[in-house]
mmCIF file of C-alpha atoms and ligand atoms in Angstrom:
data_model
loop_
_atom_site.group_PDB
_atom_site.id
_atom_site.type_symbol
_atom_site.label_atom_id
_atom_site.label_comp_id
_atom_site.label_asym_id
_atom_site.label_seq_id
_atom_site.Cartn_x
_atom_site.Cartn_y
_atom_site.Cartn_z
ATOM 1 C CA MET X 1 46.837 109.957 98.479
ATOM 2 C CA GLU X 2 49.892 109.220 96.856
ATOM 3 C CA PHE X 3 53.082 108.506 98.964
ATOM 4 C CA ARG X 4 55.196 110.778 96.317
ATOM 5 C CA ASP X 5 52.819 112.743 93.984
ATOM 6 C CA LEU X 6 54.575 112.549 90.503
ATOM 7 C CA LYS X 7 51.125 112.919 88.764
ATOM 8 C CA THR X 8 50.474 116.521 90.366
ATOM 9 C CA GLN X 9 53.785 117.594 89.480
ATOM 10 C CA TYR X 10 53.574 116.080 85.822
ATOM 11 C CA ASN X 11 50.220 117.978 85.271
ATOM 12 C CA LYS X 12 51.619 121.121 86.565
ATOM 13 C CA TYR X 13 54.801 121.046 84.219
ATOM 14 C CA LYS X 14 53.223 118.901 81.478
ATOM 15 C CA THR X 15 53.410 121.885 78.412
ATOM 16 C CA GLU X 16 57.309 122.192 79.382
ATOM 17 C CA ILE X 17 57.976 118.546 79.821
ATOM 18 C CA ASP X 18 56.011 117.278 76.853
ATOM 19 C CA LEU X 19 57.703 120.197 74.713
ATOM 20 C CA ALA X 20 61.296 119.076 75.995
ATOM 21 C CA ILE X 21 61.108 115.282 75.073
ATOM 22 C CA GLN X 22 59.339 116.249 71.603
ATOM 23 C CA LYS X 23 62.566 118.485 71.043
ATOM 24 C CA VAL X 24 64.635 115.467 71.712
ATOM 25 C CA LEU X 25 62.322 113.192 69.491
ATOM 26 C CA ASP X 26 62.696 115.762 66.574
ATOM 27 C CA ASN X 27 66.466 116.193 66.868
ATOM 28 C CA THR X 28 66.670 112.423 67.347
ATOM 29 C CA ASN X 29 69.856 112.987 69.422
ATOM 30 C CA PHE X 30 69.184 110.500 72.083
ATOM 31 C CA ILE X 31 72.689 109.962 73.694
ATOM 32 C CA GLY X 32 74.586 113.056 75.018
ATOM 33 C CA GLY X 33 74.266 116.668 73.163
ATOM 34 C CA GLU X 34 72.670 119.747 74.272
ATOM 35 C CA GLU X 35 70.304 118.769 76.939
ATOM 36 C CA VAL X 36 73.045 116.710 78.811
ATOM 37 C CA ASN X 37 75.693 119.255 78.325
ATOM 38 C CA THR X 38 73.142 122.000 79.578
ATOM 39 C CA LEU X 39 71.746 119.758 82.612
ATOM 40 C CA GLU X 40 75.703 118.909 83.929
ATOM 41 C CA ARG X 41 76.611 122.765 83.704
ATOM 42 C CA ARG X 42 73.254 123.353 85.563
ATOM 43 C CA LEU X 43 73.835 121.147 88.322
ATOM 44 C CA ALA X 44 77.313 122.154 89.037
ATOM 45 C CA GLU X 45 76.433 125.687 89.214
ATOM 46 C CA TYR X 46 73.403 124.547 91.745
ATOM 47 C CA ILE X 47 75.785 122.503 93.933
ATOM 48 C CA GLY X 48 78.773 124.747 93.701
ATOM 49 C CA VAL X 49 81.210 122.566 92.427
ATOM 50 C CA LYS X 50 83.521 122.352 89.213
ATOM 51 C CA HIS X 51 82.387 119.363 87.466
ATOM 52 C CA CYS X 52 79.252 117.486 87.329
ATOM 53 C CA ILE X 53 79.343 113.996 85.083
ATOM 54 C CA THR X 54 75.785 112.178 84.481
ATOM 55 C CA CYS X 55 75.703 108.539 84.536
ATOM 56 C CA ALA X 56 73.235 105.789 84.181
ATOM 57 C CA ASN X 57 72.273 105.631 87.915
ATOM 58 C CA GLY X 58 73.153 106.619 91.673
ATOM 59 C CA THR X 59 74.558 103.095 92.044
ATOM 60 C CA GLU X 60 76.855 103.252 89.154
ATOM 61 C CA ALA X 61 77.835 106.677 90.255
ATOM 62 C CA MET X 62 79.537 105.252 93.295
ATOM 63 C CA THR X 63 80.552 102.403 91.392
ATOM 64 C CA LEU X 64 82.671 104.562 88.828
ATOM 65 C CA ILE X 65 84.093 106.635 91.446
ATOM 66 C CA MET X 66 85.505 103.464 93.012
ATOM 67 C CA MET X 67 86.992 102.503 89.524
ATOM 68 C CA ALA X 68 88.648 105.499 89.049
ATOM 69 C CA TRP X 69 90.203 105.068 92.738
ATOM 70 C CA ASP X 70 91.011 101.329 92.243
ATOM 71 C CA ILE X 71 89.030 100.287 95.252
ATOM 72 C CA LYS X 72 89.617 96.475 95.334
ATOM 73 C CA GLU X 73 89.831 93.301 97.414
ATOM 74 C CA GLY X 74 91.733 93.921 100.564
ATOM 75 C CA ASP X 75 90.062 97.442 101.153
ATOM 76 C CA ALA X 76 87.906 98.459 103.995
ATOM 77 C CA VAL X 77 84.895 100.869 102.990
ATOM 78 C CA PHE X 78 82.851 102.288 106.064
ATOM 79 C CA VAL X 79 79.125 102.645 105.129
ATOM 80 C CA PRO X 80 76.347 103.264 107.446
ATOM 81 C CA ASP X 81 74.342 100.292 108.736
ATOM 82 C CA PHE X 82 70.939 102.025 108.247
ATOM 83 C CA THR X 83 70.647 102.809 104.412
ATOM 84 C CA PHE X 84 69.604 101.479 101.141
ATOM 85 C CA PHE X 85 71.246 98.493 99.902
ATOM 86 C CA SER X 86 72.991 100.070 97.135
ATOM 87 C CA THR X 87 75.637 102.051 99.516
ATOM 88 C CA GLY X 88 76.954 98.688 100.580
ATOM 89 C CA GLU X 89 76.411 96.587 97.318
ATOM 90 C CA VAL X 90 78.807 99.003 95.353
ATOM 91 C CA VAL X 91 81.795 98.142 97.617
ATOM 92 C CA SER X 92 81.156 94.164 97.474
ATOM 93 C CA PHE X 93 80.828 94.834 93.931
ATOM 94 C CA ARG X 94 84.305 95.793 93.402
ATOM 95 C CA GLY X 95 85.471 93.051 95.662
ATOM 96 C CA ALA X 96 86.185 95.271 98.739
ATOM 97 C CA THR X 97 84.745 94.702 102.414
ATOM 98 C CA PRO X 98 82.079 96.881 103.579
ATOM 99 C CA ILE X 99 82.381 97.867 107.229
ATOM 100 C CA PHE X 100 78.998 98.935 108.486
ATOM 101 C CA VAL X 101 78.626 101.323 111.160
ATOM 102 C CA ASP X 102 75.916 102.353 113.534
ATOM 103 C CA VAL X 103 74.082 105.721 112.928
ATOM 104 C CA ASP X 104 73.038 108.607 115.200
ATOM 105 C CA LYS X 105 69.491 108.089 116.971
ATOM 106 C CA ASP X 106 68.215 111.445 116.098
ATOM 107 C CA THR X 107 69.640 112.310 112.470
ATOM 108 C CA PHE X 108 69.488 108.515 111.351
ATOM 109 C CA ASN X 109 72.920 109.365 109.583
ATOM 110 C CA ILE X 110 76.320 107.561 110.258
ATOM 111 C CA ASP X 111 77.628 107.919 114.062
ATOM 112 C CA THR X 112 81.004 109.812 113.744
ATOM 113 C CA VAL X 113 82.265 108.192 116.991
ATOM 114 C CA LYS X 114 81.423 104.650 116.106
ATOM 115 C CA LEU X 115 83.005 105.412 112.428
ATOM 116 C CA GLU X 116 86.392 106.474 114.252
ATOM 117 C CA ASN X 117 86.085 103.372 116.477
ATOM 118 C CA ALA X 118 85.382 101.232 113.525
ATOM 119 C CA ILE X 119 88.509 102.425 111.558
ATOM 120 C CA ASN X 120 90.793 101.976 114.566
ATOM 121 C CA LYS X 121 89.425 98.584 114.981
ATOM 122 C CA VAL X 122 90.302 97.671 111.261
ATOM 123 C CA LEU X 123 93.706 99.134 111.449
ATOM 124 C CA GLU X 124 94.524 97.170 114.982
ATOM 125 C CA GLU X 125 93.129 93.885 113.109
ATOM 126 C CA GLY X 126 95.224 94.546 110.166
ATOM 127 C CA LYS X 127 93.088 92.236 107.758
ATOM 128 C CA PHE X 128 91.871 95.038 105.664
ATOM 129 C CA THR X 129 93.259 98.501 104.459
ATOM 130 C CA PRO X 130 90.869 101.673 105.206
ATOM 131 C CA ARG X 131 90.387 103.372 102.004
ATOM 132 C CA VAL X 132 87.027 105.116 101.887
ATOM 133 C CA ILE X 133 84.122 106.468 103.734
ATOM 134 C CA ILE X 134 80.664 106.685 102.301
ATOM 135 C CA PRO X 135 78.647 108.847 104.449
ATOM 136 C CA VAL X 136 74.774 108.859 103.267
ATOM 137 C CA ASP X 137 72.697 112.053 103.581
ATOM 138 C CA LEU X 138 69.597 109.726 104.595
ATOM 139 C CA PHE X 139 66.201 110.822 104.199
ATOM 140 C CA GLY X 140 67.491 114.150 102.515
ATOM 141 C CA LEU X 141 69.298 115.346 105.713
ATOM 142 C CA PRO X 142 73.197 115.907 104.998
ATOM 143 C CA ALA X 143 75.310 113.738 107.565
ATOM 144 C CA ASP X 144 77.820 115.384 109.690
ATOM 145 C CA HIS X 145 79.961 115.988 106.973
ATOM 146 C CA ILE X 146 82.152 118.282 108.962
ATOM 147 C CA GLU X 147 83.160 115.804 111.386
ATOM 148 C CA ILE X 148 83.805 113.096 108.847
ATOM 149 C CA GLU X 149 86.146 115.265 106.674
ATOM 150 C CA ARG X 150 88.192 115.684 109.980
ATOM 151 C CA ILE X 151 88.198 111.794 110.338
ATOM 152 C CA ALA X 152 88.967 111.067 106.690
ATOM 153 C CA LYS X 153 92.028 113.702 106.941
ATOM 154 C CA LYS X 154 93.244 112.282 109.760
ATOM 155 C CA TYR X 155 93.196 108.664 108.844
ATOM 156 C CA ASN X 156 94.044 109.429 105.063
ATOM 157 C CA LEU X 157 90.734 108.209 103.813
ATOM 158 C CA ARG X 158 88.389 109.486 100.838
ATOM 159 C CA ILE X 159 84.901 110.287 100.936
ATOM 160 C CA ILE X 160 81.985 109.522 98.487
ATOM 161 C CA GLU X 161 79.117 111.677 99.511
ATOM 162 C CA ASP X 162 76.102 109.106 98.808
ATOM 163 C CA GLY X 163 73.477 111.791 98.142
ATOM 164 C CA ALA X 164 70.992 109.622 96.434
ATOM 165 C CA GLN X 165 68.322 111.053 99.001
ATOM 166 C CA GLY X 166 70.423 114.300 99.673
ATOM 167 C CA PHE X 167 70.143 116.689 96.729
ATOM 168 C CA GLY X 168 68.879 119.980 97.615
ATOM 169 C CA GLY X 169 69.732 119.661 101.423
ATOM 170 C CA SER X 170 72.689 121.847 102.937
ATOM 171 C CA ILE X 171 75.000 122.796 105.816
ATOM 172 C CA ASN X 172 75.218 126.475 106.685
ATOM 173 C CA GLY X 173 74.459 127.126 103.095
ATOM 174 C CA LYS X 174 76.960 124.524 101.577
ATOM 175 C CA LYS X 175 75.139 121.998 99.383
ATOM 176 C CA ALA X 176 74.731 118.429 99.925
ATOM 177 C CA CYS X 177 76.737 116.532 97.036
ATOM 178 C CA SER X 178 79.636 119.208 97.478
ATOM 179 C CA PHE X 179 80.984 117.482 100.323
ATOM 180 C CA GLY X 180 83.823 114.788 100.237
ATOM 181 C CA ASP X 181 86.285 113.972 97.660
ATOM 182 C CA ALA X 182 83.174 113.153 95.508
ATOM 183 C CA ALA X 183 79.681 113.254 95.694
ATOM 184 C CA THR X 184 76.771 111.023 93.900
ATOM 185 C CA THR X 185 73.071 111.357 93.630
ATOM 186 C CA SER X 186 70.094 109.584 91.946
ATOM 187 C CA PHE X 187 67.481 110.541 89.799
ATOM 188 C CA PHE X 188 65.347 107.597 90.372
ATOM 189 C CA PRO X 189 61.681 109.229 90.095
ATOM 190 C CA ALA X 190 60.837 109.055 93.798
ATOM 191 C CA LYS X 191 64.055 111.084 94.740
ATOM 192 C CA PRO X 192 63.990 114.613 95.832
ATOM 193 C CA LEU X 193 64.906 115.500 92.053
ATOM 194 C CA GLY X 194 63.990 112.749 89.718
ATOM 195 C CA CYS X 195 63.526 111.766 86.100
ATOM 196 C CA TYR X 196 61.310 109.634 84.372
ATOM 197 C CA GLY X 197 63.168 106.313 84.303
ATOM 198 C CA ASP X 198 66.904 105.789 86.178
ATOM 199 C CA GLY X 199 69.539 108.490 86.181
ATOM 200 C CA GLY X 200 72.157 109.447 88.266
ATOM 201 C CA ALA X 201 75.302 112.154 88.736
ATOM 202 C CA ILE X 202 78.594 112.585 90.182
ATOM 203 C CA PHE X 203 79.972 115.795 91.831
ATOM 204 C CA THR X 204 83.574 116.682 92.184
ATOM 205 C CA ASN X 205 86.043 119.608 92.136
ATOM 206 C CA ASN X 206 88.945 117.369 91.591
ATOM 207 C CA ASP X 207 89.610 117.779 87.663
ATOM 208 C CA ASN X 208 91.820 114.476 87.251
ATOM 209 C CA LEU X 209 88.913 112.420 88.857
ATOM 210 C CA ALA X 210 86.673 114.297 86.643
ATOM 211 C CA ASN X 211 88.620 113.341 83.453
ATOM 212 C CA LEU X 212 88.845 109.489 84.942
ATOM 213 C CA LEU X 213 85.144 109.320 85.336
ATOM 214 C CA LYS X 214 84.693 110.692 81.590
ATOM 215 C CA SER X 215 86.545 107.714 80.300
ATOM 216 C CA TYR X 216 85.244 105.097 82.497
ATOM 217 C CA LYS X 217 81.619 105.809 82.054
ATOM 218 C CA VAL X 218 82.270 105.435 78.289
ATOM 219 C CA HIS X 219 84.177 102.194 77.731
ATOM 220 C CA GLY X 220 87.429 103.598 78.996
ATOM 221 C CA LYS X 221 87.562 106.008 76.045
ATOM 222 C CA GLY X 222 90.723 107.684 75.385
ATOM 223 C CA ASP X 223 90.563 110.902 72.757
ATOM 224 C CA ASN X 224 87.043 109.194 71.539
ATOM 225 C CA LYS X 225 84.983 106.316 72.142
ATOM 226 C CA TYR X 226 86.842 104.090 69.666
ATOM 227 C CA ASP X 227 90.363 104.739 71.159
ATOM 228 C CA ASN X 228 90.025 102.733 74.465
ATOM 229 C CA ILE X 229 92.750 103.295 76.947
ATOM 230 C CA ARG X 230 91.041 101.364 80.174
ATOM 231 C CA ILE X 231 88.515 99.100 80.765
ATOM 232 C CA GLY X 232 85.295 100.836 81.535
ATOM 233 C CA VAL X 233 81.627 100.516 81.291
ATOM 234 C CA ASN X 234 78.658 101.996 79.924
ATOM 235 C CA SER X 235 76.988 104.379 82.084
ATOM 236 C CA ARG X 236 75.303 107.252 80.352
ATOM 237 C CA LEU X 237 72.230 109.541 81.213
ATOM 238 C CA ASP X 238 69.934 109.652 78.105
ATOM 239 C CA SER X 239 69.026 113.134 76.354
ATOM 240 C CA ILE X 240 65.109 112.511 76.949
ATOM 241 C CA GLN X 241 66.094 112.177 80.776
ATOM 242 C CA ALA X 242 68.344 115.154 80.744
ATOM 243 C CA ALA X 243 65.600 116.988 79.302
ATOM 244 C CA VAL X 244 62.991 116.211 81.654
ATOM 245 C CA LEU X 245 65.545 116.887 84.603
ATOM 246 C CA ASN X 246 66.309 120.505 82.983
ATOM 247 C CA VAL X 247 62.306 121.390 83.361
ATOM 248 C CA LYS X 248 62.391 119.604 86.808
ATOM 249 C CA LEU X 249 65.396 121.324 88.093
ATOM 250 C CA THR X 250 63.982 124.771 87.588
ATOM 251 C CA ALA X 251 60.739 123.897 89.505
ATOM 252 C CA PHE X 252 62.929 122.445 92.213
ATOM 253 C CA MET X 253 65.170 125.724 92.421
ATOM 254 C CA ASP X 254 61.670 127.894 92.286
ATOM 255 C CA HIS X 255 59.531 126.271 94.715
ATOM 256 C CA GLU X 256 59.699 122.645 95.472
ATOM 257 C CA LEU X 257 62.592 122.573 97.942
ATOM 258 C CA GLU X 258 60.773 125.537 99.803
ATOM 259 C CA ASP X 259 57.574 123.240 99.976
ATOM 260 C CA VAL X 260 58.664 120.088 101.219
ATOM 261 C CA ASN X 261 60.081 122.366 103.846
ATOM 262 C CA ARG X 262 56.781 123.986 104.221
ATOM 263 C CA VAL X 263 55.131 120.266 104.461
ATOM 264 C CA TYR X 264 57.902 119.249 107.197
ATOM 265 C CA ARG X 265 56.953 122.445 109.282
ATOM 266 C CA PHE X 266 53.219 121.691 109.089
ATOM 267 C CA TYR X 267 53.400 118.069 109.745
ATOM 268 C CA THR X 268 55.806 118.705 112.704
ATOM 269 C CA ASN X 269 53.012 121.187 114.306
ATOM 270 C CA GLN X 270 50.316 118.502 113.926
ATOM 271 C CA LEU X 271 52.347 115.490 115.416
ATOM 272 C CA ARG X 272 54.660 117.168 117.619
ATOM 273 C CA GLY X 273 54.105 115.412 121.283
ATOM 274 C CA PHE X 274 52.543 112.648 119.858
ATOM 275 C CA VAL X 275 55.423 110.863 117.848
ATOM 276 C CA GLU X 276 59.439 111.349 117.553
ATOM 277 C CA ILE X 277 59.388 113.875 114.572
ATOM 278 C CA PRO X 278 62.356 114.290 112.409
ATOM 279 C CA ILE X 279 65.458 116.325 114.050
ATOM 280 C CA ILE X 280 66.906 119.046 111.916
ATOM 281 C CA PRO X 281 70.310 120.088 113.589
ATOM 282 C CA GLU X 282 70.708 123.800 113.448
ATOM 283 C CA GLY X 283 72.319 125.083 110.184
ATOM 284 C CA TYR X 284 71.176 122.125 108.333
ATOM 285 C CA VAL X 285 68.574 122.138 105.753
ATOM 286 C CA SER X 286 66.921 118.772 104.660
ATOM 287 C CA SER X 287 65.565 118.126 101.126
ATOM 288 C CA PHE X 288 63.144 115.365 102.564
ATOM 289 C CA ALA X 289 63.221 112.624 100.454
ATOM 290 C CA GLN X 290 61.231 110.943 103.376
ATOM 291 C CA TYR X 291 59.376 112.475 106.545
ATOM 292 C CA THR X 292 59.937 109.588 108.851
ATOM 293 C CA ILE X 293 58.398 109.364 112.269
ATOM 294 C CA LYS X 294 59.452 107.003 115.287
ATOM 295 C CA LEU X 295 57.198 105.099 117.495
ATOM 296 C CA LYS X 296 57.614 103.890 120.958
ATOM 297 C CA ASN X 297 57.990 100.445 119.671
ATOM 298 C CA LYS X 298 57.175 97.860 116.972
ATOM 299 C CA GLU X 299 54.138 97.029 117.953
ATOM 300 C CA LYS X 300 52.618 100.566 117.790
ATOM 301 C CA ARG X 301 54.248 100.992 114.718
ATOM 302 C CA ASP X 302 52.733 98.505 113.050
ATOM 303 C CA ILE X 303 49.417 99.569 114.516
ATOM 304 C CA VAL X 304 49.607 103.030 113.084
ATOM 305 C CA GLN X 305 50.772 101.835 109.751
ATOM 306 C CA ALA X 306 47.504 99.493 109.827
ATOM 307 C CA LYS X 307 45.597 102.194 110.549
ATOM 308 C CA LEU X 308 46.949 104.348 107.965
ATOM 309 C CA LYS X 309 46.282 101.730 105.330
ATOM 310 C CA GLU X 310 42.635 101.069 106.632
ATOM 311 C CA LYS X 311 42.198 105.242 105.587
ATOM 312 C CA HIS X 312 43.775 104.369 102.374
ATOM 313 C CA ILE X 313 47.064 106.661 103.320
ATOM 314 C CA PRO X 314 50.155 104.861 102.254
ATOM 315 C CA SER X 315 53.350 104.644 104.350
ATOM 316 C CA MET X 316 56.569 103.161 104.090
ATOM 317 C CA ILE X 317 59.288 101.313 106.461
ATOM 318 C CA TYR X 318 62.620 102.506 105.150
ATOM 319 C CA TYR X 319 64.167 100.469 106.174
ATOM 320 C CA VAL X 320 63.131 97.057 107.666
ATOM 321 C CA LYS X 321 66.452 95.060 107.593
ATOM 322 C CA PRO X 322 69.872 96.965 108.813
ATOM 323 C CA MET X 323 72.575 96.056 106.316
ATOM 324 C CA HIS X 324 74.435 93.700 108.353
ATOM 325 C CA LYS X 325 71.406 91.548 108.451
ATOM 326 C CA GLN X 326 71.129 91.170 104.615
ATOM 327 C CA ASP X 327 71.533 87.807 103.381
ATOM 328 C CA ALA X 328 73.899 89.230 100.616
ATOM 329 C CA PHE X 329 76.439 90.040 103.336
ATOM 330 C CA SER X 330 75.994 86.942 105.461
ATOM 331 C CA GLU X 331 79.788 86.108 104.864
ATOM 332 C CA LEU X 332 81.031 89.081 106.858
ATOM 333 C CA GLU X 333 82.155 88.971 110.436
ATOM 334 C CA TYR X 334 80.593 91.539 112.597
ATOM 335 C CA ASP X 335 79.666 92.158 116.365
ATOM 336 C CA ASN X 336 76.065 92.078 117.158
ATOM 337 C CA HIS X 337 76.410 94.694 119.713
ATOM 338 C CA ASP X 338 77.636 97.278 117.133
ATOM 339 C CA PHE X 339 74.170 98.270 115.654
ATOM 340 C CA GLU X 340 72.169 98.891 118.718
ATOM 341 C CA VAL X 341 70.624 101.871 117.097
ATOM 342 C CA THR X 342 69.822 100.716 113.663
ATOM 343 C CA ASP X 343 68.466 97.552 114.895
ATOM 344 C CA GLU X 344 65.950 99.690 116.927
ATOM 345 C CA LEU X 345 65.055 101.992 113.985
ATOM 346 C CA CYS X 346 64.281 99.182 111.713
ATOM 347 C CA ASP X 347 61.649 98.472 114.242
ATOM 348 C CA THR X 348 60.392 101.722 114.975
ATOM 349 C CA VAL X 349 60.589 103.983 111.996
ATOM 350 C CA LEU X 350 57.362 104.876 109.651
ATOM 351 C CA SER X 351 57.914 107.312 106.337
ATOM 352 C CA LEU X 352 54.695 109.351 105.681
ATOM 353 C CA PRO X 353 53.563 110.545 102.537
ATOM 354 C CA MET X 354 56.087 113.605 101.588
ATOM 355 C CA HIS X 355 56.183 115.795 98.593
ATOM 356 C CA PRO X 356 56.184 119.273 97.336
ATOM 357 C CA TYR X 357 52.614 119.037 96.432
ATOM 358 C CA LEU X 358 51.068 117.309 99.752
ATOM 359 C CA SER X 359 47.857 119.619 100.825
ATOM 360 C CA ASP X 360 47.397 120.580 104.500
ATOM 361 C CA LYS X 361 44.041 118.868 104.343
ATOM 362 C CA ASP X 362 45.821 115.803 103.692
ATOM 363 C CA ILE X 363 48.558 116.320 106.164
ATOM 364 C CA MET X 364 45.659 116.665 108.936
ATOM 365 C CA LEU X 365 44.029 113.606 107.952
ATOM 366 C CA ILE X 366 47.078 111.434 108.198
ATOM 367 C CA ALA X 367 48.104 113.497 111.669
ATOM 368 C CA ASP X 368 44.507 112.687 112.882
ATOM 369 C CA THR X 369 44.927 109.146 111.849
ATOM 370 C CA ILE X 370 48.168 108.550 113.852
ATOM 371 C CA LYS X 371 46.722 110.194 116.639
ATOM 372 C CA LEU X 372 43.571 107.889 116.772
ATOM 373 C CA ALA X 373 45.456 104.781 116.468
ATOM 374 C CA LEU X 374 47.839 106.006 119.232
HETATM 375 C C1 PLP Q 401 68.270 105.505 95.499
HETATM 376 C C2 PLP Q 401 69.632 105.299 96.445
HETATM 377 C C3 PLP Q 401 70.552 104.994 95.829
HETATM 378 C C4 PLP Q 401 70.680 104.085 94.335
HETATM 379 O O1 PLP Q 401 70.197 105.108 93.631
HETATM 380 P P1 PLP Q 401 69.615 104.540 91.919
HETATM 381 O O2 PLP Q 401 69.656 105.359 91.155
HETATM 382 O O3 PLP Q 401 68.499 103.624 92.238
HETATM 383 O O4 PLP Q 401 70.878 103.375 91.702
HETATM 384 C C5 PLP Q 401 71.820 104.623 96.760
HETATM 385 N N1 PLP Q 401 71.980 105.184 97.725
HETATM 386 C C6 PLP Q 401 70.837 105.344 98.517
HETATM 387 C C7 PLP Q 401 70.739 106.047 99.780
HETATM 388 C C8 PLP Q 401 69.590 105.724 97.568
HETATM 389 O O5 PLP Q 401 68.476 105.926 98.426
#
C-alpha cells in the first residue's frame, strides 16, 4: 500500500503525460514557453484570480512575495505553530521575526483569537513591527480566512495564504489560493496537485504585485532579463513540469478532488467513534492533502502506528515537533503556555494513506487494523 499513490495515477494518465513531456523534448523549449503560459492561465481561471505566477517551489513563492513587500529585519510575521518548517523559515530568511501562534484543536489551523492576542502583544512590546500574517491551509482544509481578513484589516497587516497543501479546497465556493493579498501553492509531488519534481505558484489579484513578482523571479528584470532594475533571484517552473501539470490539472478538476472527498467519507464512516476524525466546518471543502486522525494520547498513537507498520500500512506523523521547538528558531523568545494545542497535537496526530486512488478495501483494512490496535 502507498501513502500517496503516484504510480497508479501515472499509469492511468501515462499516454497523456508521456506525450506532453515528449512534446517539450521535441520543441527543446525547456524554460518558459507555451506549456508554462497555458498552465498559468488555466490555474488563474480555476482559482478565480487575475494572476498566476509560477516559480521554482512553494517556499520560494512565499519568499518572492516578501521580497516584493520588502519584509525585513524588525518586521513581525505571524505564522501557525503547527505547520511545515517552510512557513516560518521564509520569514527568518528575510531577516524578519516569525511570531508563532497556536492552532485550533478541531481544524488544526491558526487560532484567530490567539492570533489577535499575539498581534496586540507585539504592538505593546514595541520591539517589532507587525507586517504580515501567513495562515496555512493545513492538510487541505482552508484556514478561517474570513476572520483572518477581518483581523488583517483592523491592524493594517498583509496576508499570504500558504496554500501549499490547500489547492482545491474552498470556503462557500471561494477557492483556496484566492484569499489574502496573495496566496502560494506547491507542486511538490505529494501535494494535492503535484508535478514530477519541484514547482510552485503565486496567486494574486494585485497587478502591481504581479509585475514585481515577474521581475523578482527572473533576476530583477526590467524590459528583459538583460535589463536588470533590482536584485532578484532565479525562480522558474520549467516547461516539463508545466507539461505534466497541465495533464494532472485536468485529472484534478475532472475527478481527483471529488475522489479524495469520497475516500474521506468512507474513512470517516469506518472510523467514527473509534478515533477523532477530521472536522470539516460547514461550507468548507478540503482537498485532503492528508487524512489525519487524533488518538487519546501519545502511547495510543504510537501503538496504532506500530500495528499499521506490522501490516505494511504506511502512516506519518505530521508534525512531530511544533515550530517553536525547532532548533533553528531557538533564539526566538516565547512563552511555553502559548502553544498548548500544538504541543498536544504533535503527540496525538497520525496521518493515514490518502489519495484519490485509495480503494474501499484498503480503507477497510486500515480501519480494521486501527480498531484492533485499540
Ligand atoms: C510543502 C509545503 C511548503 C513548501 O513547499 P515546497 O514546494 O516544498 O517548497 C510550504 N508550506 C507548507 C504548509 C507545505 O506543506
